[in-house]
């Protein structure tokens, strides 16, 4: 049993004292990160260097001539759980934890590197000088190792969340005072504490505020025009230029584009057929249903109209074990709905309402909520989701038999809101009922999609969400796969959500998604192909998922400059031979992939959506003449935004559900 479980049980016993205590125990307000309670002076451990010796050693290293060796680095390592461990087990208990941590850290340090306790329940490391990327990689390895470390305290096993900040002695303004470097590293620790993503933060001197890149309509319009210039005008100009020089590239270009379309169609057809027989969970769980937790991250101004309905849906779960529901939210200003949340938490001890004042992202909310989790596994959901009553029990059947992460089927519950919502409702069926289960069966891995995903608590504790990624869900999925863990997909694990109801809201959502995917591709495709944790089958799937999907939007549009060039070269459409057998066969086969996916989506769709056959017919028309190219265009614009450094989390406006949708 972990420390966080025991601490929560202790709080649960205290809640029995009355309604006021109950409210205080279940409505949590996190203060902005600050130092833990200072440790008592004079504490010494066998694994630590005394503070005086550490100070003398660091001062001696700093005093060396710069020409002899690169200046050292000073890192401060602290633990989020330190105040709670001290409260639960006393000062001696915290000292025992630090002692075990120190012995582990000693194995990471050379004889010339030193470790000493700081005054706030953590440790200070003096590391040999190295390039910044080397120091960061080394500290990331230490952070990961500590997050996985089972700390023993008596008969109990604890898990800890390390937060690490570091400072380089070569940074200006230069100083010879070791304590100044500790102060700098401590500043970086505060930043790491606000993220809780296990990433070490480096101190940087205060700088003048950078001018933010404009992300308004004009810039987006120019980026959209740039994709047309790069995707159509430039290839056409190159074809003409080569032709004038005596080189006709029309046929090779045509074959390349046709091959790309055919390859994509083959993969779509293959996924369609594999989706007919998806992986299914074991009929029985391998163990009784344990304590479970749900984390619902929310940006409250966007979710105020729907969040109470969402919480009621979770509290109605039919689950055999104890269920904890954590709402982790941020808001720039106080809101009246917070009083309602407080009251609901007071009435139902299963609900924990956690305000995260320093948060600016979903990732920070999820990471903060992890510190309160009591369940053996955790379901992560967006704030508009209503999971099916048996969701947690079904997920446990997978997890109890060895899966590390389970991704379910996200179902649109407001398809009647607009033509956009109906389009997304059918699209989600083609994704969650066809593509995801078919891909999982074909390539041997699933993906966590950000919501309706269930994690082993320890795996999520070690993985975390990283707020600098626009799709922190896909990023965490790939990191989990690269760590050798198993992600499965279950199309019958249902949760209902709200779709954007307008085209402008959809544009904002999909640009963020596409840019996030591009970030993940740039970050993980190379390491995935070199990974020993993935099979050849897995790597083929990763190549298609992270490589091909980023190239394809540019390849698909090349048919326009190719046909335009042939039109120019041959003097008009009348002289073009449209009935070449290869052209006809490839065109028919490629065009058939779209209708086939819609047909399979209707065949495999959840009953809520399948009962609307007109939605599928409308989707076939809309996707053929608009939506498919709309998504390709979004992907191209998103890549331009990422490459030009424009990264902004655009909130997708949430539409309040109707009474019928709330009870769906």
XYZ file of C-alpha atoms in Angstrom:
664
model
C 0.000 0.000 0.000
C 1.418 3.363 -0.988
C 1.905 6.363 1.256
C -0.736 8.364 -0.602
C -3.251 5.546 0.019
C -2.570 5.448 3.739
C -2.676 9.219 4.070
C -6.011 9.330 2.277
C -7.383 6.579 4.531
C -6.308 8.597 7.564
C -8.103 11.629 6.130
C -11.138 9.441 5.483
C -11.236 8.433 9.157
C -11.076 12.101 10.138
C -13.981 12.902 7.817
C -16.315 10.818 9.943
C -16.276 13.567 12.533
C -18.971 15.715 10.879
C -20.096 17.647 7.852
C -17.694 20.554 8.355
C -14.694 18.245 8.621
C -16.004 16.365 5.595
C -16.070 19.518 3.526
C -12.570 20.487 4.539
C -11.233 17.032 3.731
C -12.721 16.792 0.246
C -12.347 20.359 -1.002
C -8.623 20.915 -1.478
C -6.951 24.207 -2.316
C -3.326 23.952 -3.379
C -1.151 26.892 -2.510
C 1.401 28.050 -5.025
C 4.629 26.013 -4.708
C 6.762 26.993 -1.755
C 9.411 25.546 0.490
C 8.533 22.700 2.764
C 8.982 23.067 6.472
C 12.662 23.484 7.293
C 14.435 20.480 8.656
C 16.034 20.658 12.042
C 19.700 21.629 11.926
C 22.356 19.133 12.722
C 20.731 16.177 10.956
C 23.400 13.845 9.592
C 23.174 10.695 7.515
C 25.874 8.232 6.619
C 25.155 8.719 2.910
C 25.473 12.512 3.090
C 28.493 14.759 3.150
C 28.255 17.241 6.038
C 27.129 20.690 4.947
C 30.489 22.224 5.828
C 32.413 19.694 3.756
C 29.999 20.120 0.818
C 30.447 23.897 1.011
C 34.243 23.618 1.082
C 34.266 21.142 -1.816
C 31.974 23.278 -3.987
C 33.940 26.431 -3.200
C 37.178 24.671 -4.116
C 35.747 23.504 -7.460
C 34.419 26.998 -8.225
C 37.852 28.478 -7.491
C 39.623 26.410 -10.105
C 40.856 28.280 -13.185
C 38.252 28.200 -15.953
C 40.838 26.817 -18.365
C 41.308 23.656 -16.321
C 37.768 22.311 -16.254
C 34.203 23.271 -17.069
C 32.492 24.912 -14.056
C 30.314 22.588 -11.967
C 26.527 22.353 -11.727
C 24.483 22.472 -8.559
C 21.155 20.629 -8.406
C 18.470 20.704 -5.720
C 16.278 17.593 -5.444
C 13.076 17.747 -3.412
C 9.986 15.603 -3.033
C 6.385 16.718 -3.217
C 5.374 14.220 -0.529
C 7.943 15.405 2.039
C 5.532 17.525 4.157
C 2.944 14.727 4.230
C 5.549 12.097 5.080
C 6.803 14.229 7.957
C 3.234 14.827 9.130
C 2.406 11.113 8.969
C 5.672 9.564 10.193
C 7.447 12.421 11.952
C 10.844 13.941 11.357
C 12.534 10.587 11.825
C 10.412 9.104 9.041
C 11.374 11.855 6.606
C 15.050 11.416 7.533
C 14.762 7.690 6.786
C 13.306 8.448 3.340
C 16.075 10.936 2.557
C 18.654 8.428 3.707
C 17.391 5.812 1.253
C 17.259 8.403 -1.522
C 20.810 9.455 -0.745
C 22.120 5.901 -0.961
C 20.493 5.562 -4.393
C 21.914 8.883 -5.549
C 25.395 7.900 -4.394
C 25.378 5.192 -7.094
C 24.807 7.941 -9.694
C 27.659 10.161 -8.511
C 31.396 9.977 -9.020
C 33.917 10.326 -6.202
C 34.401 13.990 -7.122
C 30.684 14.752 -6.779
C 28.987 15.426 -3.467
C 25.536 15.226 -1.902
C 24.281 16.974 1.230
C 20.849 17.610 2.782
C 19.298 21.017 2.305
C 17.193 22.853 4.892
C 13.827 22.052 3.323
C 13.494 18.274 3.219
C 15.564 17.678 0.079
C 19.143 17.184 -1.042
C 21.777 19.241 -2.862
C 24.082 17.743 -5.483
C 27.336 19.166 -6.793
C 27.870 17.684 -10.258
C 30.903 17.852 -12.507
C 30.774 20.361 -15.351
C 29.168 19.205 -18.590
C 27.127 20.525 -21.492
C 23.584 21.541 -20.581
C 22.006 18.726 -22.586
C 24.185 16.180 -20.797
C 23.297 17.540 -17.361
C 19.606 17.575 -18.229
C 19.700 14.014 -19.531
C 21.515 12.863 -16.411
C 19.049 14.571 -14.065
C 16.109 13.204 -16.074
C 17.523 9.717 -15.533
C 17.807 10.407 -11.802
C 14.256 11.775 -11.688
C 12.841 8.718 -13.465
C 14.747 6.362 -11.204
C 13.523 8.088 -8.051
C 9.899 8.082 -9.296
C 10.155 4.317 -9.765
C 11.911 3.758 -6.448
C 9.940 1.833 -3.791
C 10.878 3.590 -0.566
C 10.628 1.413 2.530
C 9.522 2.915 5.815
C 8.919 0.229 8.368
C 6.414 -2.193 6.839
C 5.211 0.332 4.286
C 6.287 1.075 0.728
C 6.089 4.694 -0.418
C 6.324 6.360 -3.804
C 7.842 9.804 -4.196
C 7.578 12.570 -6.783
C 10.987 14.213 -7.299
C 11.199 17.849 -8.389
C 14.637 18.949 -9.568
C 16.134 22.331 -10.329
C 19.720 23.027 -11.323
C 22.096 25.890 -11.985
C 25.255 26.098 -14.078
C 28.214 27.932 -12.528
C 29.062 29.213 -16.013
C 25.825 31.207 -16.202
C 26.003 34.942 -15.746
C 26.108 36.810 -13.526
C 29.105 34.781 -12.387
C 29.479 34.049 -8.704
C 31.870 32.226 -6.406
C 29.311 31.695 -3.644
C 27.969 28.092 -3.438
C 24.897 29.325 -1.577
C 23.984 31.562 -4.504
C 23.935 28.541 -6.787
C 21.714 26.708 -4.330
C 19.357 29.696 -4.381
C 19.313 29.632 -8.173
C 18.639 25.906 -8.270
C 15.902 26.426 -5.699
C 14.213 28.948 -7.997
C 14.259 26.312 -10.720
C 12.787 23.786 -8.265
C 9.785 26.070 -7.791
C 9.129 25.920 -11.526
C 9.497 22.140 -11.521
C 7.066 21.950 -8.596
C 4.426 23.850 -10.559
C 4.617 21.256 -13.353
C 5.161 17.963 -11.453
C 6.138 16.276 -14.729
C 9.492 14.829 -13.562
C 11.412 17.137 -15.939
C 14.375 18.930 -14.291
C 14.320 22.714 -14.761
C 17.401 24.836 -15.308
C 17.778 28.253 -13.709
C 17.862 31.144 -16.143
C 18.550 34.788 -15.318
C 15.608 37.163 -15.533
C 15.151 38.333 -19.107
C 13.101 40.984 -20.791
C 9.651 39.687 -21.749
C 9.656 38.237 -25.236
C 7.255 39.669 -27.711
C 4.578 37.066 -28.267
C 4.066 35.907 -31.807
C 0.737 37.045 -33.174
C -1.723 34.198 -33.616
C -4.631 36.228 -34.912
C -6.744 35.683 -38.038
C -4.342 37.558 -40.320
C -1.359 35.390 -39.359
C -3.418 32.207 -39.737
C -4.661 33.387 -43.153
C -1.084 34.018 -44.279
C -0.070 30.577 -43.014
C -2.951 29.002 -44.941
C -1.838 30.828 -48.094
C 1.731 29.697 -47.457
C 0.607 26.047 -47.502
C -1.005 26.605 -50.923
C 2.147 28.242 -52.236
C 4.386 25.462 -50.872
C 1.984 22.651 -51.756
C 0.774 23.758 -55.203
C 2.534 26.786 -56.699
C 6.112 25.726 -55.934
C 5.734 22.126 -57.252
C 4.002 23.428 -60.405
C 6.791 25.966 -60.974
C 9.425 23.247 -60.526
C 7.691 20.949 -63.020
C 7.555 23.755 -65.573
C 11.176 24.735 -64.903
C 12.465 21.191 -65.372
C 10.323 20.743 -68.493
C 11.796 23.876 -70.040
C 15.251 22.384 -69.377
C 14.217 19.201 -71.164
C 13.245 17.045 -68.167
C 9.613 15.910 -67.927
C 8.854 14.875 -64.325
C 5.091 14.593 -64.782
C 5.029 10.794 -64.983
C 7.359 10.145 -62.006
C 5.453 12.709 -59.918
C 2.139 11.198 -60.925
C 3.322 7.714 -59.966
C 4.628 8.933 -56.595
C 1.354 10.676 -55.760
C -0.718 7.727 -56.945
C 1.417 5.313 -54.917
C 0.989 7.430 -51.794
C -2.783 7.466 -52.222
C -2.884 3.723 -52.842
C -0.672 2.964 -49.813
C -2.947 5.027 -47.585
C -6.022 3.304 -49.022
C -4.466 -0.132 -48.398
C -3.825 0.727 -44.747
C -7.378 2.050 -44.330
C -8.898 -1.099 -45.855
C -6.651 -3.312 -43.701
C -7.620 -1.481 -40.513
C -11.278 -1.772 -41.521
C -11.136 -5.555 -41.714
C -9.043 -5.938 -38.563
C -11.623 -3.819 -36.710
C -14.262 -6.500 -37.357
C -12.554 -8.678 -34.758
C -11.082 -6.331 -32.144
C -9.233 -7.393 -29.029
C -11.652 -8.044 -26.178
C -11.086 -7.990 -22.422
C -10.926 -11.206 -20.415
C -14.356 -12.384 -19.298
C -13.386 -12.225 -15.644
C -10.979 -10.023 -13.716
C -7.896 -11.727 -12.323
C -8.498 -10.152 -8.896
C -11.325 -8.431 -7.005
C -12.017 -4.842 -7.997
C -9.589 -2.641 -6.026
C -9.826 1.011 -5.086
C -10.015 3.156 -8.224
C -9.725 6.868 -8.919
C -10.969 9.196 -11.622
C -9.124 12.403 -12.523
C -11.154 15.104 -14.263
C -8.953 18.077 -15.241
C -10.905 21.235 -16.046
C -10.417 24.858 -17.016
C -13.418 25.993 -15.008
C -14.531 29.054 -17.050
C -14.963 26.735 -20.031
C -16.626 23.897 -18.100
C -18.878 25.693 -15.600
C -22.063 24.885 -17.522
C -21.380 21.143 -17.695
C -19.141 20.184 -14.778
C -21.849 19.422 -12.200
C -23.598 17.044 -14.622
C -20.235 15.390 -15.276
C -19.562 14.829 -11.576
C -23.007 13.318 -11.054
C -22.319 10.920 -13.940
C -19.133 9.741 -12.220
C -20.760 9.400 -8.827
C -23.377 7.119 -10.435
C -20.713 4.609 -11.476
C -21.570 0.956 -10.832
C -18.214 -0.178 -9.509
C -17.595 -2.896 -6.952
C -14.586 -1.293 -5.251
C -14.070 2.099 -3.583
C -14.165 4.900 -6.162
C -12.515 8.289 -5.675
C -13.427 11.149 -8.043
C -10.930 14.040 -8.245
C -11.888 17.257 -10.003
C -8.613 19.154 -10.571
C -9.347 22.585 -11.962
C -7.828 25.987 -12.574
C -9.506 29.338 -13.041
C -8.082 32.859 -13.345
C -10.832 34.280 -11.128
C -13.174 32.941 -8.476
C -16.492 31.663 -9.825
C -19.908 31.054 -8.221
C -19.843 27.423 -9.379
C -17.027 26.744 -6.908
C -19.496 27.017 -4.019
C -21.679 24.360 -5.674
C -18.664 22.111 -6.083
C -17.745 22.625 -2.443
C -21.259 21.682 -1.379
C -21.285 18.569 -3.567
C -17.935 17.471 -2.113
C -19.317 17.951 1.395
C -22.274 15.691 0.611
C -20.295 12.893 -1.031
C -16.920 11.903 0.509
C -15.924 10.134 -2.715
C -15.496 13.519 -4.413
C -12.302 15.534 -4.000
C -12.342 19.051 -5.455
C -8.807 20.300 -6.035
C -8.062 23.867 -7.071
C -4.656 24.212 -8.753
C -3.980 27.972 -8.725
C -0.634 27.869 -10.504
C -1.921 25.676 -13.348
C -2.210 26.827 -16.941
C -2.707 23.425 -18.573
C -4.501 20.117 -18.432
C -1.167 18.417 -17.787
C -0.552 20.417 -14.606
C -4.043 19.611 -13.328
C -3.566 15.876 -13.924
C -0.113 15.863 -12.305
C -1.380 17.772 -9.269
C -4.322 15.382 -8.858
C -1.944 12.406 -8.878
C -0.675 13.456 -5.465
C -4.132 12.748 -4.014
C -4.923 9.519 -5.859
C -5.809 6.555 -3.650
C -6.777 4.053 -6.348
C -4.733 1.197 -7.737
C -5.708 2.460 -11.171
C -6.816 5.830 -12.519
C -9.279 6.869 -15.208
C -8.443 10.194 -16.890
C -11.395 12.074 -18.399
C -12.115 15.460 -19.911
C -14.672 17.547 -18.050
C -17.523 16.882 -20.501
C -17.303 13.077 -20.341
C -20.003 10.770 -18.986
C -18.554 7.244 -18.760
C -20.809 4.209 -19.039
C -21.837 2.826 -15.614
C -19.631 -0.270 -16.028
C -16.570 1.609 -17.347
C -14.272 1.152 -14.347
C -15.178 -2.501 -13.908
C -14.548 -3.246 -17.583
C -11.218 -1.398 -17.519
C -10.124 -3.408 -14.472
C -10.636 -6.653 -16.407
C -7.899 -5.484 -18.784
C -5.591 -4.062 -16.132
C -5.872 -7.052 -13.806
C -4.561 -9.261 -16.623
C -1.457 -7.178 -17.299
C -2.387 -4.168 -19.416
C -0.803 -0.907 -18.281
C -3.127 1.518 -20.094
C -6.600 0.974 -21.564
C -8.142 3.393 -24.065
C -11.893 3.304 -24.516
C -14.399 4.495 -27.105
C -15.318 8.205 -27.014
C -18.862 8.740 -28.214
C -20.438 12.066 -29.209
C -23.634 12.820 -27.271
C -24.647 16.134 -28.860
C -24.816 15.137 -32.517
C -28.144 16.940 -32.866
C -26.531 20.303 -32.062
C -25.369 21.156 -35.619
C -24.065 19.690 -38.867
C -20.557 20.069 -37.461
C -21.430 18.014 -34.380
C -23.084 15.344 -36.567
C -19.994 15.191 -38.753
C -17.766 14.704 -35.707
C -20.142 12.085 -34.279
C -19.651 9.901 -37.364
C -15.949 10.732 -37.574
C -15.476 9.554 -33.979
C -17.116 6.243 -34.859
C -14.706 5.835 -37.772
C -11.867 6.574 -35.331
C -12.854 4.792 -32.118
C -14.908 1.929 -33.576
C -12.758 1.275 -36.664
C -9.323 2.922 -36.901
C -8.134 2.578 -33.310
C -9.147 -1.058 -32.727
C -8.072 -1.997 -36.267
C -4.701 -0.290 -35.816
C -4.204 -1.888 -32.402
C -4.861 -5.331 -33.892
C -2.664 -4.626 -36.932
C 0.329 -2.969 -35.257
C 0.156 -4.451 -31.760
C -0.330 -1.301 -29.688
C -3.041 1.166 -28.718
C -2.891 4.860 -27.879
C -4.162 6.915 -24.958
C -6.357 9.605 -26.512
C -6.558 12.045 -23.603
C -9.902 10.962 -22.189
C -11.646 7.707 -21.269
C -8.232 6.207 -20.665
C -7.386 4.048 -17.654
C -3.862 3.795 -16.227
C -2.175 1.757 -13.580
C -1.483 4.412 -10.978
C 2.218 3.617 -10.725
C 2.625 3.832 -14.508
C 0.948 7.256 -14.622
C 3.020 8.335 -11.606
C 6.205 7.473 -13.517
C 5.032 8.874 -16.868
C 3.171 12.105 -16.024
C 1.759 14.598 -18.499
C 4.060 17.240 -19.961
C 2.463 20.640 -20.382
C 4.821 21.874 -23.093
C 3.238 19.353 -25.483
C -0.012 20.454 -27.154
C -1.166 16.820 -27.226
C 0.201 15.659 -23.903
C -1.926 12.507 -24.235
C -0.248 11.250 -27.426
C 3.157 12.212 -26.044
C 2.546 10.198 -22.875
C 1.288 7.259 -24.986
C 4.495 7.077 -27.003
C 6.647 7.452 -23.883
C 4.750 4.577 -22.274
C 5.293 2.394 -25.339
C 8.995 3.266 -25.409
C 9.266 2.209 -21.762
C 8.092 -1.289 -22.738
C 4.579 -1.042 -21.346
C 1.326 -2.237 -22.888
C -1.448 0.031 -24.179
C -4.663 -1.697 -25.313
C -7.807 -0.463 -27.032
C -11.373 -1.448 -26.163
C -14.110 -0.141 -28.510
C -16.824 -1.324 -26.101
C -15.510 0.788 -23.199
C -17.842 3.736 -23.727
C -17.755 7.343 -22.534
C -19.962 10.091 -23.996
C -18.643 13.601 -24.669
C -19.594 16.885 -26.333
C -18.383 17.817 -29.813
C -17.628 21.352 -31.016
C -20.817 22.738 -32.531
C -19.292 25.352 -34.862
C -16.692 25.274 -37.604
C -14.553 27.913 -35.868
C -14.456 25.865 -32.637
C -13.577 22.759 -34.657
C -10.766 24.634 -36.436
C -9.181 25.664 -33.120
C -9.428 22.151 -31.725
C -8.022 20.417 -34.795
C -5.158 22.860 -35.317
C -4.046 22.195 -31.740
C -4.395 18.437 -32.241
C -2.495 18.470 -35.547
C 0.280 20.667 -34.172
C 0.543 18.441 -31.113
C 0.843 15.344 -33.299
C 3.588 17.074 -35.288
C 5.431 17.887 -32.041
C 5.213 14.237 -30.989
C 6.425 13.074 -34.404
C 9.468 15.343 -34.287
C 10.259 14.300 -30.735
C 9.650 10.552 -30.812
C 9.841 9.088 -34.336
C 13.637 8.744 -34.326
C 13.913 7.287 -30.800
C 11.008 4.916 -31.547
C 12.739 3.498 -34.626
C 15.913 2.959 -32.564
C 14.089 1.541 -29.545
C 14.729 -1.991 -28.330
C 11.353 -2.005 -26.575
C 9.418 -2.095 -29.884
C 9.089 -4.971 -32.322
C 9.414 -4.597 -36.098
C 5.617 -4.744 -36.275
C 5.349 -1.943 -33.710
C 7.908 0.165 -35.570
C 6.019 -0.169 -38.845
C 2.935 1.103 -37.038
C 4.860 3.984 -35.444
C 6.340 4.898 -38.838
C 2.882 5.146 -40.362
C 1.449 6.940 -37.327
C 4.197 9.506 -36.737
C 5.893 9.665 -40.117
C 3.488 8.956 -42.932
C 0.573 10.878 -41.424
C 2.740 14.034 -41.372
C 3.930 13.637 -44.978
C 0.619 12.543 -46.467
C -1.204 15.932 -46.310
C 1.515 17.365 -48.563
C 1.576 14.358 -50.899
C -2.200 14.254 -51.304
C -2.305 17.818 -52.629
C 0.382 17.133 -55.264
C -2.202 15.762 -57.674
C -3.289 19.371 -58.288
C 0.065 20.706 -59.590
C 0.668 17.464 -61.529
C -2.668 17.663 -63.362
C -2.232 21.418 -63.840
C 1.180 20.823 -65.398
C -0.140 18.111 -67.737
C -2.950 20.484 -68.731
C -0.356 23.179 -69.517
C 1.979 20.775 -71.312
C -0.698 19.118 -73.478
C -2.627 22.291 -74.239
C -5.887 21.530 -72.445
C -8.011 18.793 -70.885
C -9.252 17.575 -74.267
C -5.828 16.202 -75.154
C -5.279 14.489 -71.794
C -5.804 10.725 -71.695
C -8.076 10.154 -68.683
C -8.721 6.500 -69.445
C -5.325 4.957 -68.819
C -6.180 1.623 -67.086
C -3.714 2.152 -64.218
C -5.119 5.617 -63.601
C -8.689 4.331 -63.582
C -7.969 1.387 -61.294
C -5.939 3.435 -58.812
C -8.535 6.197 -58.768
C -11.429 3.796 -58.162
C -9.518 1.939 -55.445
C -8.384 5.118 -53.697
C -11.806 6.740 -53.816
C -13.369 3.575 -52.427
C -11.432 3.799 -49.155
C -13.538 6.713 -47.886
C -16.960 5.105 -48.450
C -15.639 1.803 -47.120
C -14.568 3.439 -43.856
C -17.986 5.062 -43.498
C -19.654 1.695 -44.139
C -17.475 -0.038 -41.552
C -18.089 2.830 -39.124
C -21.852 2.352 -39.478
C -21.468 -1.411 -39.104
C -19.368 -1.118 -35.919
C -20.792 2.098 -34.435
C -22.283 2.338 -30.974
C -26.096 2.115 -31.023
C -26.456 5.772 -29.987
C -24.978 6.880 -33.330
C -25.812 3.892 -35.517
C -29.516 4.635 -35.200
C -28.947 7.750 -37.337
C -28.120 6.342 -40.821
C -28.648 9.754 -42.420
C -25.725 11.082 -40.419
C -23.480 8.533 -42.123
C -24.781 9.387 -45.605
C -24.282 13.084 -44.899
C -20.768 12.378 -43.606
C -19.932 10.486 -46.804
C -20.843 13.529 -48.890
C -19.235 16.097 -46.566
C -16.001 14.131 -46.161
C -15.680 13.477 -49.910
C -16.079 17.078 -50.981
C -14.875 19.035 -47.938
C -13.938 17.427 -44.645
C -11.050 15.189 -45.737
C -9.224 18.065 -47.421
C -10.191 20.343 -44.514
C -8.286 18.057 -42.136
C -5.318 17.820 -44.513
C -5.259 21.616 -44.767
C -5.377 21.899 -40.980
C -2.397 19.538 -40.729
C -0.366 21.630 -43.169
C -1.185 24.889 -41.367
C -0.346 23.291 -38.017
C 3.085 22.272 -39.261
C 3.753 25.844 -40.404
C 2.723 27.111 -36.962
C 5.035 24.667 -35.196
C 8.015 25.347 -37.437
C 7.610 29.117 -36.991
C 7.433 28.794 -33.200
C 3.765 29.691 -32.746
C 2.548 27.476 -29.922
C -0.653 28.367 -28.176
C -3.173 26.247 -26.320
C -6.515 27.312 -27.820
C -9.464 26.479 -25.591
C -12.237 24.668 -27.449
C -15.494 26.453 -26.499
C -17.802 24.058 -24.688
C -21.491 24.019 -25.508
C -23.841 23.229 -22.629
C -25.630 19.934 -23.170
C -29.364 19.806 -23.617
C -31.539 17.926 -21.154
C -31.783 15.014 -23.602
C -27.992 14.892 -24.018
C -27.452 14.997 -20.243
C -29.569 11.882 -19.786
C -28.244 10.059 -22.853
